[in-house]
Short mmCIF file of C-alpha atoms in Angstrom, two decimals:
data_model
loop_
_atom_site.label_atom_id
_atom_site.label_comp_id
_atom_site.label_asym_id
_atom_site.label_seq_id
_atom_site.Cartn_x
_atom_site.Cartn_y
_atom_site.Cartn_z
CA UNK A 1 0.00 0.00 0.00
CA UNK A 2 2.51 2.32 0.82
CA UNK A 3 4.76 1.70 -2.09
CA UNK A 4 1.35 2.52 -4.52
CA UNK A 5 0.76 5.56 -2.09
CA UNK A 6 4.26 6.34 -2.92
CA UNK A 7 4.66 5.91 -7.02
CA UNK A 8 1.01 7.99 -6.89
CA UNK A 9 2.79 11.38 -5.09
CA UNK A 10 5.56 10.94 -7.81
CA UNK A 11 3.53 10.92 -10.63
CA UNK A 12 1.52 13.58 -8.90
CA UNK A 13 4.92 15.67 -8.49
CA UNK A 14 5.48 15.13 -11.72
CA UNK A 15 2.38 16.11 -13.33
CA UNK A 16 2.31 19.85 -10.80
CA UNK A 17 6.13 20.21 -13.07
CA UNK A 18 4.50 19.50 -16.31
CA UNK A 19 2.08 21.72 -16.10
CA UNK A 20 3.33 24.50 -14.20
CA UNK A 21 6.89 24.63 -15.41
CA UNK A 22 6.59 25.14 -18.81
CA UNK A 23 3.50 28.20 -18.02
CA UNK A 24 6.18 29.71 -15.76
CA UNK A 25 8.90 29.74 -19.17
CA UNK A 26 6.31 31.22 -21.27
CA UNK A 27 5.58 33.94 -18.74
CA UNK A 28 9.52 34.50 -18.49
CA UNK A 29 9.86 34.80 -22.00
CA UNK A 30 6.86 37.32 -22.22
CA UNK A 31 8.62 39.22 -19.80
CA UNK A 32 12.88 38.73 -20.65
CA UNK A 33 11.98 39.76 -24.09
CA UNK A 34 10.11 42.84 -23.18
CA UNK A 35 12.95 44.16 -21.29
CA UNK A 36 15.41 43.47 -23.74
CA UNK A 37 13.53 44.62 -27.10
CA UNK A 38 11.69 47.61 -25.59
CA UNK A 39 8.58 46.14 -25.92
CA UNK A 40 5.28 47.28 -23.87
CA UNK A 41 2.55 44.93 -24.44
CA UNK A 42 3.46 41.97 -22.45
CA UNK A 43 4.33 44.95 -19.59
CA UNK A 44 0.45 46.12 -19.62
CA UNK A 45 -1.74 43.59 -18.79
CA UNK A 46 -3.24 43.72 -15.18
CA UNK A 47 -1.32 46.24 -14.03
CA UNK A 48 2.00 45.65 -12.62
CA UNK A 49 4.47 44.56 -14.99
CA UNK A 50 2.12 42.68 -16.71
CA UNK A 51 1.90 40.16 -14.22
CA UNK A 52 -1.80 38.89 -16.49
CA UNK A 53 0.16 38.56 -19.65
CA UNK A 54 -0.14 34.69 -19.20
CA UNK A 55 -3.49 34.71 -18.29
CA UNK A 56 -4.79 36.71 -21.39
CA UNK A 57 -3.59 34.46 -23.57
CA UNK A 58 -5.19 31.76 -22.10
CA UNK A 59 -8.22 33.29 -22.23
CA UNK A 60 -7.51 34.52 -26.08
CA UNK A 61 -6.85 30.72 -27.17
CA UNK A 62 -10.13 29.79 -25.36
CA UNK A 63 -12.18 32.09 -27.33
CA UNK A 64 -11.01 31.46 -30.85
CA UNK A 65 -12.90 29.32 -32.91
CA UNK A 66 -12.00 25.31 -33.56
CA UNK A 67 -10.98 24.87 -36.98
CA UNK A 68 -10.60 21.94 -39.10
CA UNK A 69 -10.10 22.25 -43.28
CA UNK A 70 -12.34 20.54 -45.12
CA UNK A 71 -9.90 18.61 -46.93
CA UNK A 72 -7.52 17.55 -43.84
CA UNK A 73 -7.37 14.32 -42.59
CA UNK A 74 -9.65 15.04 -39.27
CA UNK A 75 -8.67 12.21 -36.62
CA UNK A 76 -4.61 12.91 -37.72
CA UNK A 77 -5.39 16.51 -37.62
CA UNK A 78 -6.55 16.47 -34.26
CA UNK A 79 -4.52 13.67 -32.76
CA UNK A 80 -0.99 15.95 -33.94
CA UNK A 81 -0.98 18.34 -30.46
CA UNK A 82 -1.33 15.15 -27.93
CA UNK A 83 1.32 13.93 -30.02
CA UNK A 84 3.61 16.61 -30.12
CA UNK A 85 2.90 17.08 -26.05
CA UNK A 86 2.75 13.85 -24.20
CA UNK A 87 5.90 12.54 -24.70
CA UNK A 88 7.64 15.72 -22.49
CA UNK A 89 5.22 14.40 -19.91
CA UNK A 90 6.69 10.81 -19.80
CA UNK A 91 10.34 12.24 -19.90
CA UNK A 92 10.12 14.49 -16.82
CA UNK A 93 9.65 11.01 -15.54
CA UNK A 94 12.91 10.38 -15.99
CA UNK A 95 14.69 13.14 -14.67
CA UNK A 96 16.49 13.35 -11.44
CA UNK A 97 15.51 16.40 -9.32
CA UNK A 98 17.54 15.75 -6.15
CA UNK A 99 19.56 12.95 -4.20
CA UNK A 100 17.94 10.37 -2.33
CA UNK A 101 15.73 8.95 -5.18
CA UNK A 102 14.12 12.42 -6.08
CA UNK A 103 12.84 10.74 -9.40
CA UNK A 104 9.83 10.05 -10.94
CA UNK A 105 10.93 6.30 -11.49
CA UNK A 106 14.84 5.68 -11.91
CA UNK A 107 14.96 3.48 -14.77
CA UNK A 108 18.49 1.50 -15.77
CA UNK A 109 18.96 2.94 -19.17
CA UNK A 110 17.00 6.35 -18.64
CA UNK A 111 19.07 8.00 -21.20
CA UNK A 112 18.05 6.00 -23.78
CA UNK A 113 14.28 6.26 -22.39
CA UNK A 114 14.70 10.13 -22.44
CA UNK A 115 16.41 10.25 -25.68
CA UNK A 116 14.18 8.59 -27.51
CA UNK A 117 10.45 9.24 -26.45
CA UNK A 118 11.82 12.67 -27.41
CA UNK A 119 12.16 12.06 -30.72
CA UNK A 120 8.30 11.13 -30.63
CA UNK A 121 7.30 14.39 -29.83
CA UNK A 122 8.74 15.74 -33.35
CA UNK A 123 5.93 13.28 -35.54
CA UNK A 124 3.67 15.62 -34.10
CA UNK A 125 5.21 18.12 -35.92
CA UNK A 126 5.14 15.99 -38.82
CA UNK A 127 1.10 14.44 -38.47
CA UNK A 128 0.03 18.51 -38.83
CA UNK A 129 1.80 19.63 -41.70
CA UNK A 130 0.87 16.49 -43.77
CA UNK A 131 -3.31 16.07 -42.49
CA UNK A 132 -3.60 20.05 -42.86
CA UNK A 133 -3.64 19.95 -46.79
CA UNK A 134 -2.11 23.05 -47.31
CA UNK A 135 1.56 23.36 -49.60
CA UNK A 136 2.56 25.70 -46.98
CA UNK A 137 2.00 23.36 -43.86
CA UNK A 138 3.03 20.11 -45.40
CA UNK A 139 6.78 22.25 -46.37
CA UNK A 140 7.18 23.16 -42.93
CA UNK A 141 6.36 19.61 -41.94
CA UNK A 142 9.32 18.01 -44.64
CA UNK A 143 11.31 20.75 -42.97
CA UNK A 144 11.11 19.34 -39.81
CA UNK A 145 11.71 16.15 -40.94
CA UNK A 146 15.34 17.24 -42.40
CA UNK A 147 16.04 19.02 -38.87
CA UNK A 148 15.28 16.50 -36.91
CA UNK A 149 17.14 14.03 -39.23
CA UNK A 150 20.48 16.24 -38.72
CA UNK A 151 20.13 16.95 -35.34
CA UNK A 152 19.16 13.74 -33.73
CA UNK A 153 22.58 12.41 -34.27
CA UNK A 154 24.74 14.82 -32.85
CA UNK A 155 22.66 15.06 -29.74
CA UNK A 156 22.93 10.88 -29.27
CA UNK A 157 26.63 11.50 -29.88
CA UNK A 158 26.99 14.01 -26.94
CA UNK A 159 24.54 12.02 -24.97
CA UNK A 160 26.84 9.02 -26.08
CA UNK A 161 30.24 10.70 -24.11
CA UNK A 162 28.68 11.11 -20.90
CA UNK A 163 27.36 8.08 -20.81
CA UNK A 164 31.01 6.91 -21.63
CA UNK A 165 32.90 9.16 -18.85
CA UNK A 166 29.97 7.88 -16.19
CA UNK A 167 29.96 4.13 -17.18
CA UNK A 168 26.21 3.51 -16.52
CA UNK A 169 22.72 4.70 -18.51
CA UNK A 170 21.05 5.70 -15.58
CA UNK A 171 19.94 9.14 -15.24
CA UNK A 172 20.98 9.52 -10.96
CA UNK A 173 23.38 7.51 -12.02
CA UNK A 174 25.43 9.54 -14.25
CA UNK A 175 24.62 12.63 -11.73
CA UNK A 176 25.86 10.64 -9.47
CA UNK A 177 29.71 9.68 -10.66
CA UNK A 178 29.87 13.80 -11.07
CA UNK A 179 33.36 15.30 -10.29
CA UNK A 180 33.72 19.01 -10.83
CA UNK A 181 36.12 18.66 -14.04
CA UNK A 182 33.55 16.82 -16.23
CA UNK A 183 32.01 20.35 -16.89
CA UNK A 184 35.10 21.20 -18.42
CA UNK A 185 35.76 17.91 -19.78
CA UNK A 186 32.49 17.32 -21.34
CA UNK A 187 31.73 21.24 -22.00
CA UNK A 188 32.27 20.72 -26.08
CA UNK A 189 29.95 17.88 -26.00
CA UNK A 190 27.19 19.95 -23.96
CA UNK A 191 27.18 22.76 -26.21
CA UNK A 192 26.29 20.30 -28.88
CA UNK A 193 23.48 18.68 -27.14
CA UNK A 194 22.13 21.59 -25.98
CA UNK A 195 22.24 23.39 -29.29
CA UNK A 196 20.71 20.34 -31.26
CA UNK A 197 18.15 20.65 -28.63
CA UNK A 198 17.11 23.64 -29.41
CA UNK A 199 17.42 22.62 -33.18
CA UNK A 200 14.92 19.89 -32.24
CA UNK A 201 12.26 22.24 -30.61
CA UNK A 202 12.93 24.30 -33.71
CA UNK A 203 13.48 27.35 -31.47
CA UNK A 204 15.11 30.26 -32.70
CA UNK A 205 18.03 30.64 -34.60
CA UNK A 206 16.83 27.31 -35.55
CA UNK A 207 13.55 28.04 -36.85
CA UNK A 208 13.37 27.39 -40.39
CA UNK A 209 10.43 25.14 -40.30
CA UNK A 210 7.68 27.64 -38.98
CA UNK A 211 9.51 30.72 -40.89
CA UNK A 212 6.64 33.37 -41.16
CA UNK A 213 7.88 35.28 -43.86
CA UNK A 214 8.25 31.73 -46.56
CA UNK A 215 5.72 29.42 -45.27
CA UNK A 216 3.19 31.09 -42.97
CA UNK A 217 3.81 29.04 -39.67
CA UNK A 218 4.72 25.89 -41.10
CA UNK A 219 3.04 23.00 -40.14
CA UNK A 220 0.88 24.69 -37.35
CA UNK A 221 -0.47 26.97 -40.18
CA UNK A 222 -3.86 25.67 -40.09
CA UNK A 223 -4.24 25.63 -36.07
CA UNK A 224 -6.18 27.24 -34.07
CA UNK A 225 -7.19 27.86 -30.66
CA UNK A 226 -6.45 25.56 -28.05
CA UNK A 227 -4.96 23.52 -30.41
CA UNK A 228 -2.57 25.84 -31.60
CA UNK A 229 -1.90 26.37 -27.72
CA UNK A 230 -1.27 23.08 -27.28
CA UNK A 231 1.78 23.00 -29.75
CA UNK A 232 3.21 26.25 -27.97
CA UNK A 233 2.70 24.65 -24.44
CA UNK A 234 4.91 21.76 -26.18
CA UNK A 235 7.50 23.94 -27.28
CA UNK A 236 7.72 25.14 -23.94
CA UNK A 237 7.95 22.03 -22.28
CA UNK A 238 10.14 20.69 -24.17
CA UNK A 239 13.00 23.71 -23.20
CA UNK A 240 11.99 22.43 -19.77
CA UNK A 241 13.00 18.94 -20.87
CA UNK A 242 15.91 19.86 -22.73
CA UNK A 243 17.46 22.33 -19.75
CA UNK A 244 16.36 19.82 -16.96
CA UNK A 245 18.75 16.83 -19.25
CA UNK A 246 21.22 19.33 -20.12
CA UNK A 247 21.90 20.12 -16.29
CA UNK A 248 21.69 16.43 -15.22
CA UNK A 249 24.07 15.32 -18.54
CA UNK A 250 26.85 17.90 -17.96
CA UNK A 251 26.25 20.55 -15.14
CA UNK A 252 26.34 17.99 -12.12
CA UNK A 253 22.71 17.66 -11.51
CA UNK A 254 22.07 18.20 -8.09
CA UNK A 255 26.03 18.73 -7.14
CA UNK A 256 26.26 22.10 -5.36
CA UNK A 257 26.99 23.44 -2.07
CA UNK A 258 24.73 21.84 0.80
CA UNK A 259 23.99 19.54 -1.90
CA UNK A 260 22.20 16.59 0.47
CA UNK A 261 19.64 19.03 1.91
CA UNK A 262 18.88 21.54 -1.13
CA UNK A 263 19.91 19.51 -4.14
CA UNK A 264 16.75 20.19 -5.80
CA UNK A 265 17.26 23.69 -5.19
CA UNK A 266 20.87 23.15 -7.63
CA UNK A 267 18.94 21.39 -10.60
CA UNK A 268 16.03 23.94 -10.99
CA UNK A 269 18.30 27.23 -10.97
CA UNK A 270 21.03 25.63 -13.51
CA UNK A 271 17.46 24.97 -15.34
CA UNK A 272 16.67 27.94 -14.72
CA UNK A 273 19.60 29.54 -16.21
CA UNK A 274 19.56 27.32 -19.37
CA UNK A 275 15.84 28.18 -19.76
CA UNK A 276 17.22 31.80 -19.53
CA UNK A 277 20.34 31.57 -22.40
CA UNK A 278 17.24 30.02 -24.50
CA UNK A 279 15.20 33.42 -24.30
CA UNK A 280 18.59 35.14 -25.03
CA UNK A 281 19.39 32.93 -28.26
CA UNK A 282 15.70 34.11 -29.43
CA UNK A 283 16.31 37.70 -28.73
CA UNK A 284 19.96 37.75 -30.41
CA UNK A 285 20.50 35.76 -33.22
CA UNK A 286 18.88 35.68 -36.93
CA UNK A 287 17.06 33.05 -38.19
CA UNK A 288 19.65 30.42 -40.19
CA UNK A 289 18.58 29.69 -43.89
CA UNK A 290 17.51 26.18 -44.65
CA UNK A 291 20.87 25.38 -46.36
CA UNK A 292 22.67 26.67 -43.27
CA UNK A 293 21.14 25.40 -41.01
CA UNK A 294 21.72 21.40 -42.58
CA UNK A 295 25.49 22.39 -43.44
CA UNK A 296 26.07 23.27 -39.46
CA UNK A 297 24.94 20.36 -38.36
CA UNK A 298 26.71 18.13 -40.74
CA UNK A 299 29.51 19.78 -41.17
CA UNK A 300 29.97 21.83 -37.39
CA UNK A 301 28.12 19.79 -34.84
CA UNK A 302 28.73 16.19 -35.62
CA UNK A 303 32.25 16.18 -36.09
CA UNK A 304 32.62 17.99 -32.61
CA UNK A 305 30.39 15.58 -31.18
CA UNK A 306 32.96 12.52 -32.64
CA UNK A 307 35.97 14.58 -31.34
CA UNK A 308 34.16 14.28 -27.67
CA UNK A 309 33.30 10.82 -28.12
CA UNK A 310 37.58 10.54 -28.96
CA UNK A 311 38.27 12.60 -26.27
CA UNK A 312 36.36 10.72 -23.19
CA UNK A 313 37.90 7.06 -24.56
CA UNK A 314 41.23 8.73 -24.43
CA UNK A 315 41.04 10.32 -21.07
CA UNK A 316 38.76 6.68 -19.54
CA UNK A 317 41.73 4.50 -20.89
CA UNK A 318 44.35 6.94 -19.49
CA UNK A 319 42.52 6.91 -15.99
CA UNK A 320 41.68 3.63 -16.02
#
């Protein structure tokens, strides 16, 4: 009884994360890009620094009319945003918060779990553009296909060394065999995972396949409402999913000062942060061209991620 009381409070936990979390990045971005672009919309609503920003546009996708085309494929069509959303759900699963089993369910080869129920969330991507029948959605859908072809192998790669340097596919367990030089060990291999991650969520500079001024919004083009919001509250979750790995891969997880009593208090701000640099990459940097954004991962991200892979056999033989 008390082991079904217990798995219950996790999933419980976990469910609170999922569906507060990614709200709270939203509301962040709303706000970090005001400040740094000057802008005063998402500073007006309700008052004091806009602090109703989130809940107007809650209210907005409410109100707007459900909308199907006649000539999409309906049940594909409307499947495409559970798709696109669940799978973050069963990932936070995964993901250490603290010491102690502060986990969802610690699963032996959690990486591999993570890794690829990840990659399910990009079909939904993929069902909308082709059951929207529209040229412009079905592009942005064979877009994402490309991406996500590109991309997914560098980010296995630097998934790949860390799993190497820690000798086990368990999530705690790789936070767990930690020293302080991995971070500058394993930094080149981060960077690629976290910016094939972003690649992935097809976040900006790496948003080719929803580029407004070529292909309306890609393969969301025919959305609306609250199931439009559903892809954004995906896109958001998923930079809650890609921090929360990134921190546990190759920022020590939990590993901090007073680490056995506020552990959990390490992993969310170094998510925190990461969620942060995200914003900042969306503020900053241009959108990459279709052709660029192919030739950096082939030609930039997966040889870096091979020269990691090199570089944690050399230095496990060498310590071993």
């Amino acid at each position: 009884m008390n082991g079904t009381i217990d798995v219950l409070l996790r999933l419980l936990g976990v469910l609170v994360v999922f569906l507060v979390f990614p709200l709270l990045v939203g509301q962040t971005e709303h706000k970090v890009m005001a400040h740094m672009q000057g802008r005063l919309g998402p500073m007006y609503a309700g008052g004091f620094h806009g602090w109703a920003q989130l809940v107007a546009d809650g209210v907005k996708f409410a109100q707007k009319e459900d909308v199907v085309p006649a000539d999409a494929d309906r049940t594909v069509f409307q499947l495409a945003p559970a798709v696109a959303l669940l799978p973050y759900l069963l990932v936070l699963v995964a993901i250490p918060v603290g010491p102690h089993g502060f986990v969802g369910q610690n699963l032996d080869a959690g990486l591999f779990f993570v890794l690829a129920v990840m990659g399910v969330g990009v079909l939904g991507s993929l069902m909308a553009g082709w059951a929207s029948s529209n040229k412009y959605s079905l592009l942005g859908g064979l877009r994402t296909a490309a991406q996500l072809m590109a991309y997914e192998l560098p980010m296995l790669l630097a998934a790949a060394s860390v799993a190497m340097a820690a000798g086990t596919l368990s999530l705690p367990g790789i936070v767990g065999a930690y020293h302080w030089w991995w971070t500058p060990w394993q930094l080149v291999g981060g960077v690629v995972f976290f910016t094939a991650g972003l690649a992935e969520l097809q976040r900006p500079p790496f948003d080719m396949p929803v580029a407004d001024s070529e292909i309306i919004f890609g393969a969301y083009t025919e959305y609306t409402g609250l199931r439009f919001a559903l892809f954004l509250l995906a896109e958001y979750a998923g930079i809650v999913v890609l921090c929360g790995l990134t921190t546990v891969l190759f920022l020590g997880g939990w590993h901090g000062p007073w680490a056995g009593g506020v552990g959990w208090l390490w992993t969310l701000a170094k998510t925190a942060l990461l969620a942060f640099v995200v914003i900042w990459l969306r503020v900053s940097y241009p959108r990459l061209r279709e052709d660029q954004l192919q030739k950096f991962a082939w030609t930039v991200l997966i040889p870096l991620a091979l020269a990691q892979i090199a570089l944690t056999g050399v230095v496990k033989v060498v310590t071993s």
